[in-house]
Tab-separated table of N, CA and C in Angstrom:
chain	number	residue	atom	x	y	z
A	1	UNK	N	16.209	-12.102	42.074
A	1	UNK	CA	14.956	-11.769	40.454
A	1	UNK	C	14.156	-11.174	41.346
A	2	UNK	N	13.226	-10.457	40.980
A	2	UNK	CA	11.775	-10.213	42.038
A	2	UNK	C	10.897	-10.073	40.818
A	3	UNK	N	9.825	-11.024	41.027
A	3	UNK	CA	8.236	-10.910	39.528
A	3	UNK	C	7.451	-10.751	40.725
A	4	UNK	N	6.153	-9.399	39.941
A	4	UNK	CA	5.694	-8.518	40.035
A	4	UNK	C	4.695	-9.028	38.699
A	5	UNK	N	3.417	-10.131	39.179
A	5	UNK	CA	2.441	-9.737	38.756
A	5	UNK	C	1.519	-9.650	39.001
A	6	UNK	N	0.345	-8.753	38.355
A	6	UNK	CA	-0.561	-7.872	38.123
A	6	UNK	C	-1.792	-8.159	37.020
A	7	UNK	N	-3.156	-8.711	37.363
A	7	UNK	CA	-3.949	-8.696	36.540
A	7	UNK	C	-4.297	-7.906	36.042
A	8	UNK	N	-4.987	-7.521	35.113
A	8	UNK	CA	-6.364	-6.639	34.290
A	8	UNK	C	-7.639	-6.943	33.774
A	9	UNK	N	-8.479	-7.049	34.265
A	9	UNK	CA	-9.797	-7.581	34.198
A	9	UNK	C	-10.023	-8.937	33.744
A	10	UNK	N	-8.619	-9.317	35.246
A	10	UNK	CA	-9.132	-11.115	34.842
A	10	UNK	C	-8.453	-10.839	36.336
A	11	UNK	N	-9.144	-12.538	36.718
A	11	UNK	CA	-8.175	-12.837	38.170
A	11	UNK	C	-7.615	-13.890	38.156
A	12	UNK	N	-6.298	-13.567	38.652
A	12	UNK	CA	-5.520	-14.640	39.114
A	12	UNK	C	-5.696	-15.335	39.551
A	13	UNK	N	-5.097	-16.835	39.204
A	13	UNK	CA	-5.690	-18.068	39.944
A	13	UNK	C	-4.394	-18.100	40.753
A	14	UNK	N	-4.300	-18.981	41.709
A	14	UNK	CA	-2.190	-19.516	41.767
A	14	UNK	C	-1.897	-20.453	41.569
A	15	UNK	N	-3.290	-20.911	40.112
A	15	UNK	CA	-2.613	-21.690	39.758
A	15	UNK	C	-1.416	-20.889	38.354
A	16	UNK	N	-2.312	-19.780	37.915
A	16	UNK	CA	-1.781	-19.188	36.594
A	16	UNK	C	-0.809	-18.026	37.359
A	17	UNK	N	-0.648	-18.041	38.583
A	17	UNK	CA	0.682	-16.916	39.245
A	17	UNK	C	1.715	-18.199	39.599
A	18	UNK	N	1.685	-19.400	40.053
A	18	UNK	CA	2.704	-20.262	39.769
A	18	UNK	C	3.758	-20.352	38.460
A	19	UNK	N	2.464	-20.718	37.698
A	19	UNK	CA	3.081	-20.630	36.589
A	19	UNK	C	4.057	-19.794	36.035
A	20	UNK	N	3.456	-18.812	35.799
A	20	UNK	CA	4.539	-17.018	36.042
A	20	UNK	C	5.559	-17.566	36.436
A	21	UNK	N	5.629	-17.816	37.577
A	21	UNK	CA	7.105	-17.869	37.947
A	21	UNK	C	7.864	-18.847	38.008
A	22	UNK	N	7.212	-19.984	37.508
A	22	UNK	CA	8.091	-21.090	37.200
A	22	UNK	C	8.741	-20.851	36.009
A	23	UNK	N	7.908	-20.497	34.970
A	23	UNK	CA	8.577	-19.686	33.750
A	23	UNK	C	9.412	-18.587	34.439
A	24	UNK	N	9.097	-17.860	34.220
A	24	UNK	CA	9.647	-16.657	34.432
A	24	UNK	C	11.066	-16.649	35.124
A	25	UNK	N	11.191	-17.525	36.282
A	25	UNK	CA	11.981	-18.084	37.040
A	25	UNK	C	13.584	-18.998	36.474
A	26	UNK	N	13.231	-19.330	35.314
A	26	UNK	CA	14.020	-19.701	35.341
A	26	UNK	C	15.222	-19.000	34.040
A	27	UNK	N	14.737	-17.459	33.964
A	27	UNK	CA	15.244	-16.627	33.452
A	27	UNK	C	16.342	-15.943	34.133
A	28	UNK	N	16.258	-16.127	35.799
A	28	UNK	CA	17.034	-15.394	36.640
A	28	UNK	C	18.615	-15.998	36.847
A	29	UNK	N	19.091	-16.594	35.992
A	29	UNK	CA	20.433	-17.008	35.627
A	29	UNK	C	20.652	-16.208	34.891
A	30	UNK	N	20.113	-15.234	34.058
A	30	UNK	CA	21.209	-14.408	32.983
A	30	UNK	C	20.619	-12.780	33.610
A	31	UNK	N	20.165	-13.188	34.820
A	31	UNK	CA	19.489	-11.660	35.155
A	31	UNK	C	20.437	-11.407	36.129
A	32	UNK	N	20.723	-10.026	36.744
A	32	UNK	CA	21.658	-9.291	38.032
A	32	UNK	C	20.081	-9.799	38.941
A	33	UNK	N	20.609	-10.101	39.811
A	33	UNK	CA	19.359	-10.272	41.441
A	33	UNK	C	18.840	-9.243	41.659
A	34	UNK	N	18.965	-8.389	41.665
A	34	UNK	CA	18.625	-6.849	41.660
A	34	UNK	C	17.731	-6.330	40.692
A	35	UNK	N	17.142	-7.371	39.104
A	35	UNK	CA	16.634	-6.471	38.285
A	35	UNK	C	14.904	-7.406	38.628
A	36	UNK	N	13.856	-6.229	38.105
A	36	UNK	CA	12.932	-6.270	38.564
A	36	UNK	C	11.772	-6.489	37.682
A	37	UNK	N	11.177	-7.714	37.194
A	37	UNK	CA	10.627	-8.362	36.095
A	37	UNK	C	8.336	-7.991	36.301
A	38	UNK	N	7.980	-7.042	35.791
A	38	UNK	CA	6.401	-6.995	35.664
A	38	UNK	C	5.876	-7.678	34.765
A	39	UNK	N	5.298	-8.704	35.580
A	39	UNK	CA	4.360	-9.372	34.320
A	39	UNK	C	2.979	-9.324	34.347
A	40	UNK	N	2.040	-7.715	33.784
A	40	UNK	CA	0.621	-7.685	33.633
A	40	UNK	C	0.348	-8.545	33.173
A	41	UNK	N	-0.874	-9.377	33.160
A	41	UNK	CA	-2.366	-10.201	32.574
A	41	UNK	C	-3.332	-9.793	32.657
A	42	UNK	N	-3.643	-9.658	31.062
A	42	UNK	CA	-5.333	-9.253	30.857
A	42	UNK	C	-5.463	-10.078	29.650
A	43	UNK	N	-7.410	-9.415	29.715
A	43	UNK	CA	-7.719	-10.013	28.710
A	43	UNK	C	-9.120	-8.820	28.182
A	44	UNK	N	-9.496	-8.867	26.919
A	44	UNK	CA	-10.486	-8.431	26.329
A	44	UNK	C	-11.811	-8.647	26.135
A	45	UNK	N	-12.270	-8.154	25.474
A	45	UNK	CA	-13.923	-8.419	25.368
A	45	UNK	C	-13.825	-9.912	24.076
A	46	UNK	N	-12.970	-9.681	23.552
A	46	UNK	CA	-13.005	-10.994	22.388
A	46	UNK	C	-11.673	-12.202	23.065
A	47	UNK	N	-11.880	-11.926	24.193
A	47	UNK	CA	-11.915	-13.181	24.851
A	47	UNK	C	-10.028	-13.490	24.913
A	48	UNK	N	-9.138	-12.607	24.324
A	48	UNK	CA	-8.302	-12.859	23.366
A	48	UNK	C	-7.264	-12.330	25.632
A	49	UNK	N	-6.087	-13.333	25.661
A	49	UNK	CA	-4.836	-13.392	26.882
A	49	UNK	C	-3.866	-12.102	26.170
A	50	UNK	N	-3.511	-11.246	27.148
A	50	UNK	CA	-2.981	-10.475	26.729
A	50	UNK	C	-1.726	-10.481	27.604
A	51	UNK	N	-0.452	-10.687	27.723
A	51	UNK	CA	0.621	-10.780	28.726
A	51	UNK	C	1.687	-9.550	28.532
A	52	UNK	N	2.008	-8.827	29.580
A	52	UNK	CA	3.462	-7.749	28.892
A	52	UNK	C	4.435	-8.171	29.932
A	53	UNK	N	5.494	-7.588	29.886
A	53	UNK	CA	6.891	-7.683	30.848
A	53	UNK	C	7.617	-7.029	30.670
A	54	UNK	N	7.316	-6.306	31.475
A	54	UNK	CA	8.703	-5.190	31.256
A	54	UNK	C	9.836	-5.365	32.474
A	55	UNK	N	11.267	-5.912	31.545
A	55	UNK	CA	12.405	-5.625	32.477
A	55	UNK	C	13.063	-5.005	33.109
A	56	UNK	N	12.977	-4.158	34.561
A	56	UNK	CA	13.786	-3.645	34.659
A	56	UNK	C	15.390	-3.966	35.100
A	57	UNK	N	16.096	-3.288	34.841
A	57	UNK	CA	17.598	-3.386	34.999
A	57	UNK	C	18.342	-4.610	34.757
A	58	UNK	N	18.427	-4.759	33.624
A	58	UNK	CA	19.287	-5.741	32.826
A	58	UNK	C	20.191	-4.829	32.429
A	59	UNK	N	21.605	-3.947	32.667
A	59	UNK	CA	22.501	-3.392	32.743
A	59	UNK	C	22.152	-2.074	32.845
A	60	UNK	N	21.340	-1.536	33.647
A	60	UNK	CA	20.479	-0.035	33.991
A	60	UNK	C	19.537	-0.607	32.523
A	61	UNK	N	19.203	-1.159	31.587
A	61	UNK	CA	18.074	-0.783	30.320
A	61	UNK	C	16.876	-1.572	31.313
A	62	UNK	N	16.249	-1.090	29.738
A	62	UNK	CA	14.685	-1.710	30.473
A	62	UNK	C	14.176	-2.432	28.879
A	63	UNK	N	13.994	-3.686	29.835
A	63	UNK	CA	13.522	-4.881	28.176
A	63	UNK	C	12.106	-5.142	28.499
A	64	UNK	N	11.335	-5.317	27.052
A	64	UNK	CA	9.419	-5.264	27.271
A	64	UNK	C	9.096	-6.627	26.353
A	65	UNK	N	7.994	-7.240	26.614
A	65	UNK	CA	7.353	-7.959	25.502
A	65	UNK	C	6.331	-8.380	25.871
A	66	UNK	N	5.497	-8.331	24.492
A	66	UNK	CA	4.190	-8.562	25.020
A	66	UNK	C	3.546	-10.305	23.878
A	67	UNK	N	2.871	-10.909	24.278
A	67	UNK	CA	1.989	-11.887	23.031
A	67	UNK	C	0.514	-11.124	23.460
A	68	UNK	N	-0.190	-11.712	22.519
A	68	UNK	CA	-1.300	-11.910	22.855
A	68	UNK	C	-2.050	-13.290	22.104
A	69	UNK	N	-3.372	-13.842	22.489
A	69	UNK	CA	-3.022	-14.752	22.484
A	69	UNK	C	-4.901	-15.437	22.764
A	70	UNK	N	-5.402	-16.332	22.251
A	70	UNK	CA	-6.466	-16.745	22.564
A	70	UNK	C	-6.368	-17.654	24.217
A	71	UNK	N	-5.320	-18.836	24.167
A	71	UNK	CA	-4.811	-19.291	24.899
A	71	UNK	C	-3.738	-18.848	26.172
A	72	UNK	N	-4.054	-18.540	27.449
A	72	UNK	CA	-3.138	-17.318	28.937
A	72	UNK	C	-2.030	-18.697	28.590
A	73	UNK	N	-1.626	-19.777	28.639
A	73	UNK	CA	-0.847	-20.496	29.011
A	73	UNK	C	0.298	-20.656	27.731
A	74	UNK	N	0.050	-20.439	26.608
A	74	UNK	CA	0.940	-20.437	25.701
A	74	UNK	C	1.162	-18.931	25.148
A	75	UNK	N	0.714	-17.782	25.786
A	75	UNK	CA	0.879	-16.635	25.511
A	75	UNK	C	1.893	-16.267	26.399
A	76	UNK	N	1.823	-16.746	27.782
A	76	UNK	CA	2.687	-16.518	29.214
A	76	UNK	C	4.450	-17.114	28.179
A	77	UNK	N	3.892	-18.901	27.784
A	77	UNK	CA	5.161	-19.579	27.302
A	77	UNK	C	5.569	-18.439	26.239
A	78	UNK	N	4.891	-17.681	24.655
A	78	UNK	CA	5.617	-17.090	24.128
A	78	UNK	C	6.184	-15.421	24.492
A	79	UNK	N	6.114	-15.602	25.446
A	79	UNK	CA	5.833	-14.120	26.133
A	79	UNK	C	7.458	-14.416	26.651
A	80	UNK	N	7.307	-15.021	26.814
A	80	UNK	CA	8.809	-15.671	28.109
A	80	UNK	C	9.887	-16.421	26.919
A	81	UNK	N	9.806	-16.442	26.096
A	81	UNK	CA	10.735	-17.216	24.670
A	81	UNK	C	11.099	-15.756	24.135
A	82	UNK	N	10.149	-14.812	24.086
A	82	UNK	CA	10.612	-13.933	22.959
A	82	UNK	C	11.516	-12.523	24.732
A	83	UNK	N	11.046	-12.709	25.693
A	83	UNK	CA	12.190	-11.664	26.502
A	83	UNK	C	13.199	-12.546	26.823
A	84	UNK	N	13.506	-14.311	26.743
A	84	UNK	CA	14.769	-14.502	26.842
A	84	UNK	C	15.575	-14.031	26.019
A	85	UNK	N	14.881	-13.924	24.632
A	85	UNK	CA	16.008	-14.097	23.778
A	85	UNK	C	16.666	-12.835	23.074
A	86	UNK	N	15.526	-12.101	24.075
A	86	UNK	CA	16.270	-10.020	23.933
A	86	UNK	C	17.280	-9.805	25.171
A	87	UNK	N	16.870	-11.039	26.007
A	87	UNK	CA	18.512	-10.679	27.165
A	87	UNK	C	19.592	-11.006	26.436
A	88	UNK	N	19.259	-12.292	25.704
A	88	UNK	CA	20.798	-12.866	25.679
A	88	UNK	C	21.368	-12.069	23.794
A	89	UNK	N	20.214	-11.346	23.609
A	89	UNK	CA	20.718	-10.610	22.469
A	89	UNK	C	21.460	-9.223	22.630
A	90	UNK	N	20.870	-8.727	23.467
A	90	UNK	CA	20.976	-7.474	23.934
A	90	UNK	C	22.611	-8.077	25.396
A	91	UNK	N	22.748	-8.593	26.156
A	91	UNK	CA	23.651	-8.867	26.920
A	91	UNK	C	24.903	-9.203	26.110
A	92	UNK	N	25.159	-10.383	25.319
A	92	UNK	CA	25.928	-10.266	24.351
A	92	UNK	C	26.362	-8.808	23.381
A	93	UNK	N	25.418	-7.536	23.280
A	93	UNK	CA	25.564	-6.730	22.664
A	93	UNK	C	26.696	-5.832	24.316
A	94	UNK	N	26.372	-5.603	24.970
A	94	UNK	CA	26.994	-4.910	26.054
A	94	UNK	C	27.872	-5.552	26.050
A	95	UNK	N	28.368	-6.642	25.983
A	95	UNK	CA	29.440	-7.286	26.234
A	95	UNK	C	30.623	-7.063	25.428
A	96	UNK	N	30.118	-6.473	24.290
A	96	UNK	CA	31.391	-6.215	23.080
A	96	UNK	C	31.224	-4.605	23.126
A	97	UNK	N	30.509	-3.959	22.836
A	97	UNK	CA	30.734	-2.707	23.717
A	97	UNK	C	32.068	-1.577	23.906
A	98	UNK	N	32.389	-1.103	23.261
A	98	UNK	CA	34.135	-0.393	23.962
A	98	UNK	C	33.554	0.248	25.115
A	99	UNK	N	34.244	0.076	26.044
A	99	UNK	CA	34.158	0.862	27.349
A	99	UNK	C	34.192	2.508	27.250
A	100	UNK	N	33.329	3.855	27.380
A	100	UNK	CA	33.558	4.863	28.039
A	100	UNK	C	31.918	4.757	27.003
A	101	UNK	N	31.532	4.384	26.478
A	101	UNK	CA	30.011	4.483	25.071
A	101	UNK	C	29.568	3.134	25.881
A	102	UNK	N	29.831	2.565	27.013
A	102	UNK	CA	28.884	1.378	27.357
A	102	UNK	C	27.474	1.695	28.538
A	103	UNK	N	26.605	2.802	28.059
A	103	UNK	CA	26.085	3.159	28.444
A	103	UNK	C	24.647	3.930	27.850
A	104	UNK	N	23.384	3.013	27.951
A	104	UNK	CA	21.718	3.692	27.037
A	104	UNK	C	20.948	4.148	28.750
A	105	UNK	N	20.869	5.394	27.906
A	105	UNK	CA	19.982	6.399	29.176
A	105	UNK	C	18.207	5.555	28.709
A	106	UNK	N	18.538	5.739	29.956
A	106	UNK	CA	16.550	4.950	30.113
A	106	UNK	C	15.640	6.639	31.190
A	107	UNK	N	16.033	7.276	30.800
A	107	UNK	CA	15.701	8.665	32.124
A	107	UNK	C	14.229	8.780	31.566
A	108	UNK	N	13.118	8.404	32.778
A	108	UNK	CA	11.280	8.566	32.646
A	108	UNK	C	10.982	7.580	31.409
A	109	UNK	N	12.047	6.471	31.306
A	109	UNK	CA	10.741	5.713	30.567
A	109	UNK	C	9.196	4.706	31.355
A	110	UNK	N	10.408	4.807	32.685
A	110	UNK	CA	9.714	4.548	33.430
A	110	UNK	C	7.560	5.036	33.723
A	111	UNK	N	8.385	6.535	33.371
A	111	UNK	CA	6.389	7.265	33.089
A	111	UNK	C	5.940	6.627	32.246
A	112	UNK	N	6.731	6.281	30.966
A	112	UNK	CA	5.870	6.893	29.710
A	112	UNK	C	5.863	5.207	29.765
A	113	UNK	N	6.179	3.539	29.952
A	113	UNK	CA	5.322	2.334	30.164
A	113	UNK	C	4.033	2.689	30.845
A	114	UNK	N	4.549	3.051	31.988
A	114	UNK	CA	3.132	3.294	32.998
A	114	UNK	C	1.809	4.192	32.749
A	115	UNK	N	2.271	5.156	31.747
A	115	UNK	CA	0.623	6.726	31.845
A	115	UNK	C	0.026	5.810	30.715
A	116	UNK	N	-1.483	6.598	31.063
A	116	UNK	CA	-2.532	6.163	31.265
A	116	UNK	C	-3.004	6.377	29.964
A	117	UNK	N	-3.608	5.945	29.247
A	117	UNK	CA	-4.381	6.155	27.696
A	117	UNK	C	-5.441	7.389	28.056
A	118	UNK	N	-4.665	8.705	27.432
A	118	UNK	CA	-5.856	9.915	27.639
A	118	UNK	C	-6.689	10.194	26.570
A	119	UNK	N	-7.959	10.396	26.106
A	119	UNK	CA	-8.616	10.832	25.527
A	119	UNK	C	-8.702	11.786	25.030
A	120	UNK	N	-8.542	12.473	24.058
A	120	UNK	CA	-8.260	14.280	23.902
A	120	UNK	C	-9.148	14.739	22.256
A	121	UNK	N	-10.361	14.880	22.719
A	121	UNK	CA	-10.873	15.253	21.196
A	121	UNK	C	-10.499	16.560	20.422
A	122	UNK	N	-9.978	16.315	19.315
A	122	UNK	CA	-9.858	17.805	18.617
A	122	UNK	C	-10.580	18.490	17.886
A	123	UNK	N	-10.581	19.965	17.404
A	123	UNK	CA	-11.924	20.403	16.623
A	123	UNK	C	-11.494	20.156	15.234
A	124	UNK	N	-10.567	19.390	14.262
A	124	UNK	CA	-11.104	19.226	13.615
A	124	UNK	C	-11.289	17.757	13.547
A	125	UNK	N	-11.544	17.016	14.565
A	125	UNK	CA	-12.612	15.035	14.560
A	125	UNK	C	-11.395	14.685	14.980
A	126	UNK	N	-10.338	14.779	14.568
A	126	UNK	CA	-8.843	13.811	15.529
A	126	UNK	C	-9.018	13.329	16.316
A	127	UNK	N	-9.212	12.083	17.060
A	127	UNK	CA	-8.505	11.847	18.662
A	127	UNK	C	-7.445	11.311	18.813
A	128	UNK	N	-6.675	12.155	19.729
A	128	UNK	CA	-5.806	11.495	19.907
A	128	UNK	C	-5.768	10.801	21.165
A	129	UNK	N	-5.827	9.354	21.219
A	129	UNK	CA	-5.600	8.440	22.332
A	129	UNK	C	-4.466	8.651	23.316
A	130	UNK	N	-3.699	9.192	23.137
A	130	UNK	CA	-2.597	8.561	23.360
A	130	UNK	C	-1.419	10.063	23.451
A	131	UNK	N	-1.012	10.433	25.087
A	131	UNK	CA	-0.362	11.889	24.584
A	131	UNK	C	1.076	11.683	25.548
A	132	UNK	N	2.048	11.798	24.631
A	132	UNK	CA	3.374	11.654	26.159
A	132	UNK	C	3.985	12.524	25.753
A	133	UNK	N	4.814	13.155	26.794
A	133	UNK	CA	6.104	14.401	27.374
A	133	UNK	C	7.065	13.119	27.873
A	134	UNK	N	8.149	13.917	27.039
A	134	UNK	CA	9.489	13.449	27.780
A	134	UNK	C	10.585	13.741	27.384
A	135	UNK	N	11.921	14.036	28.340
A	135	UNK	CA	12.521	14.859	27.442
A	135	UNK	C	13.518	14.237	27.064
A	136	UNK	N	14.257	15.163	25.749
A	136	UNK	CA	15.204	13.793	25.171
A	136	UNK	C	16.302	13.998	25.411
A	137	UNK	N	16.954	12.836	25.266
A	137	UNK	CA	18.219	12.741	26.322
A	137	UNK	C	19.332	12.329	25.252
A	138	UNK	N	20.901	13.230	24.576
A	138	UNK	CA	21.718	13.502	23.928
A	138	UNK	C	22.231	12.218	24.027
A	139	UNK	N	22.477	10.915	22.863
A	139	UNK	CA	22.781	9.574	22.764
A	139	UNK	C	22.963	9.910	20.562
A	140	UNK	N	23.881	8.555	20.991
A	140	UNK	CA	23.910	8.305	18.855
A	140	UNK	C	23.059	7.533	18.801
A	141	UNK	N	22.614	7.499	16.819
A	141	UNK	CA	21.701	7.202	16.556
A	141	UNK	C	21.263	5.294	16.620
A	142	UNK	N	22.874	4.666	17.005
A	142	UNK	CA	23.148	3.590	17.804
A	142	UNK	C	22.279	3.136	18.772
A	143	UNK	N	22.492	4.415	20.280
A	143	UNK	CA	22.299	3.673	21.417
A	143	UNK	C	20.559	4.098	21.414
A	144	UNK	N	20.209	4.764	20.392
A	144	UNK	CA	18.301	5.263	19.791
A	144	UNK	C	18.233	4.181	18.971
A	145	UNK	N	18.319	3.070	18.269
A	145	UNK	CA	18.180	2.239	17.530
A	145	UNK	C	17.914	0.974	18.786
A	146	UNK	N	19.032	0.805	19.770
A	146	UNK	CA	18.728	-0.079	21.052
A	146	UNK	C	17.939	0.343	21.845
A	147	UNK	N	17.511	1.272	21.832
A	147	UNK	CA	16.621	2.016	22.963
A	147	UNK	C	15.171	1.762	22.067
A	148	UNK	N	14.928	1.443	20.614
A	148	UNK	CA	14.082	1.689	20.047
A	148	UNK	C	13.767	0.288	20.193
A	149	UNK	N	14.531	-0.965	19.756
A	149	UNK	CA	14.450	-2.551	19.463
A	149	UNK	C	13.931	-2.255	20.991
A	150	UNK	N	14.976	-2.299	22.290
A	150	UNK	CA	14.841	-2.940	24.042
A	150	UNK	C	12.979	-2.650	24.147
A	151	UNK	N	12.331	-1.390	23.618
A	151	UNK	CA	10.840	-1.094	24.443
A	151	UNK	C	10.316	-1.559	22.996
A	152	UNK	N	10.237	-2.196	22.323
A	152	UNK	CA	9.602	-2.804	21.226
A	152	UNK	C	8.974	-1.846	20.185
A	153	UNK	N	9.271	-0.593	19.927
A	153	UNK	CA	8.655	0.339	19.518
A	153	UNK	C	8.882	0.239	17.818
A	154	UNK	N	8.604	0.591	16.768
A	154	UNK	CA	9.133	1.127	15.796
A	154	UNK	C	9.348	2.564	14.874
A	155	UNK	N	9.725	3.449	15.771
A	155	UNK	CA	10.119	4.997	16.193
A	155	UNK	C	10.940	4.850	17.172
A	156	UNK	N	11.811	5.973	17.111
A	156	UNK	CA	12.230	6.484	18.565
A	156	UNK	C	13.222	7.825	18.347
A	157	UNK	N	12.249	8.991	19.292
A	157	UNK	CA	12.729	10.054	19.298
A	157	UNK	C	13.284	10.523	19.979
A	158	UNK	N	14.877	11.236	19.893
A	158	UNK	CA	16.360	11.237	20.349
A	158	UNK	C	17.066	12.535	20.207
A	159	UNK	N	17.349	13.273	20.711
A	159	UNK	CA	18.173	14.224	20.673
A	159	UNK	C	19.639	13.844	20.082
A	160	UNK	N	20.530	13.755	19.264
A	160	UNK	CA	21.806	13.550	18.438
A	160	UNK	C	22.619	14.215	19.966
A	161	UNK	N	24.064	13.363	20.083
A	161	UNK	CA	24.764	13.770	20.990
A	161	UNK	C	25.745	14.614	20.210
A	162	UNK	N	25.984	14.683	18.938
A	162	UNK	CA	26.636	15.187	18.614
A	162	UNK	C	26.186	16.814	18.271
A	163	UNK	N	25.300	16.784	17.224
A	163	UNK	CA	24.048	18.146	16.925
A	163	UNK	C	23.583	18.488	17.861
A	164	UNK	N	23.537	17.898	19.056
A	164	UNK	CA	21.538	18.389	20.275
A	164	UNK	C	20.645	19.197	18.995
A	165	UNK	N	20.177	17.883	17.935
A	165	UNK	CA	19.509	18.214	17.101
A	165	UNK	C	18.441	17.513	17.179
A	166	UNK	N	17.389	17.152	17.408
A	166	UNK	CA	16.261	16.026	17.537
A	166	UNK	C	16.469	15.385	16.169
A	167	UNK	N	16.381	14.446	16.296
A	167	UNK	CA	16.369	13.255	15.291
A	167	UNK	C	15.457	12.269	15.781
A	168	UNK	N	15.470	11.115	14.642
A	168	UNK	CA	14.097	9.876	14.294
A	168	UNK	C	15.188	8.918	14.279
A	169	UNK	N	14.634	7.708	14.507
A	169	UNK	CA	14.883	6.395	14.340
A	169	UNK	C	13.762	5.171	13.827
A	170	UNK	N	13.390	4.851	12.814
A	170	UNK	CA	12.879	4.079	12.815
A	170	UNK	C	13.093	2.936	12.159
A	171	UNK	N	12.272	1.416	12.472
A	171	UNK	CA	12.512	0.570	11.562
A	171	UNK	C	11.617	0.386	10.426
A	172	UNK	N	12.052	-0.039	9.125
A	172	UNK	CA	11.968	0.078	7.669
A	172	UNK	C	11.325	-0.927	7.256
A	173	UNK	N	10.497	-1.183	6.499
A	173	UNK	CA	9.554	-2.532	5.965
A	173	UNK	C	10.111	-3.566	5.718
A	174	UNK	N	11.651	-3.413	4.913
A	174	UNK	CA	12.614	-4.219	4.685
A	174	UNK	C	13.283	-5.219	5.693
A	175	UNK	N	13.342	-4.163	7.302
A	175	UNK	CA	14.112	-5.151	7.886
A	175	UNK	C	15.575	-3.713	8.545
A	176	UNK	N	15.476	-2.754	7.700
A	176	UNK	CA	16.557	-1.845	8.052
A	176	UNK	C	15.866	-1.145	9.253
A	177	UNK	N	17.321	0.213	9.396
A	177	UNK	CA	16.421	1.001	10.083
A	177	UNK	C	16.402	2.996	9.014
A	178	UNK	N	15.825	3.193	9.533
A	178	UNK	CA	16.077	4.682	9.175
A	178	UNK	C	16.425	5.703	9.958
A	179	UNK	N	16.938	6.841	9.996
A	179	UNK	CA	17.203	7.949	10.349
A	179	UNK	C	16.465	9.390	9.734
A	180	UNK	N	15.993	10.340	10.700
A	180	UNK	CA	15.543	10.801	10.038
A	180	UNK	C	16.109	12.058	10.988
A	181	UNK	N	17.164	13.225	10.422
A	181	UNK	CA	17.393	14.757	11.109
A	181	UNK	C	16.723	15.661	10.273
A	182	UNK	N	16.841	16.479	11.746
A	182	UNK	CA	16.219	17.572	11.628
A	182	UNK	C	17.206	18.687	10.334
A	183	UNK	N	16.640	19.136	10.138
A	183	UNK	CA	17.357	20.207	9.069
A	183	UNK	C	17.415	21.150	9.348
């Protein structure tokens, strides 16, 4: 497993880098040797430490986790635990899937994760802080929910594999999921 560590608005010391390698190195037994783990450590003006982790190539999927804490080391610990739970959860789900329906598509998600924030002023005073464009790939609602959870989002836009209409899955306040289909 390859671990890539980067810092934003923070200087990464040898101790921090060593701690990150030690913590995330434990996940190696769960992952493909070709897996790539990107860890981004950042600090904001309020002295809060943010650790974002993106894992590529867990059965061809992308898994993300992030944590914000006052203490950098506790943020690393928490995000590592969160990522560990996600890996175990989804590896178990993929094992039980029937053959022929075991691919989950993540085309062009790399671009979405690395996209820079762009502020676009609008005429009526609205400000869109981020714009995203991507191709909608046909998939089942179940696959869309898996991708939404893997990315850590509350909703996911996709093209239904049966009707080829645009649909949206979302996480409900009660913990369930909702599906909005195009009329």
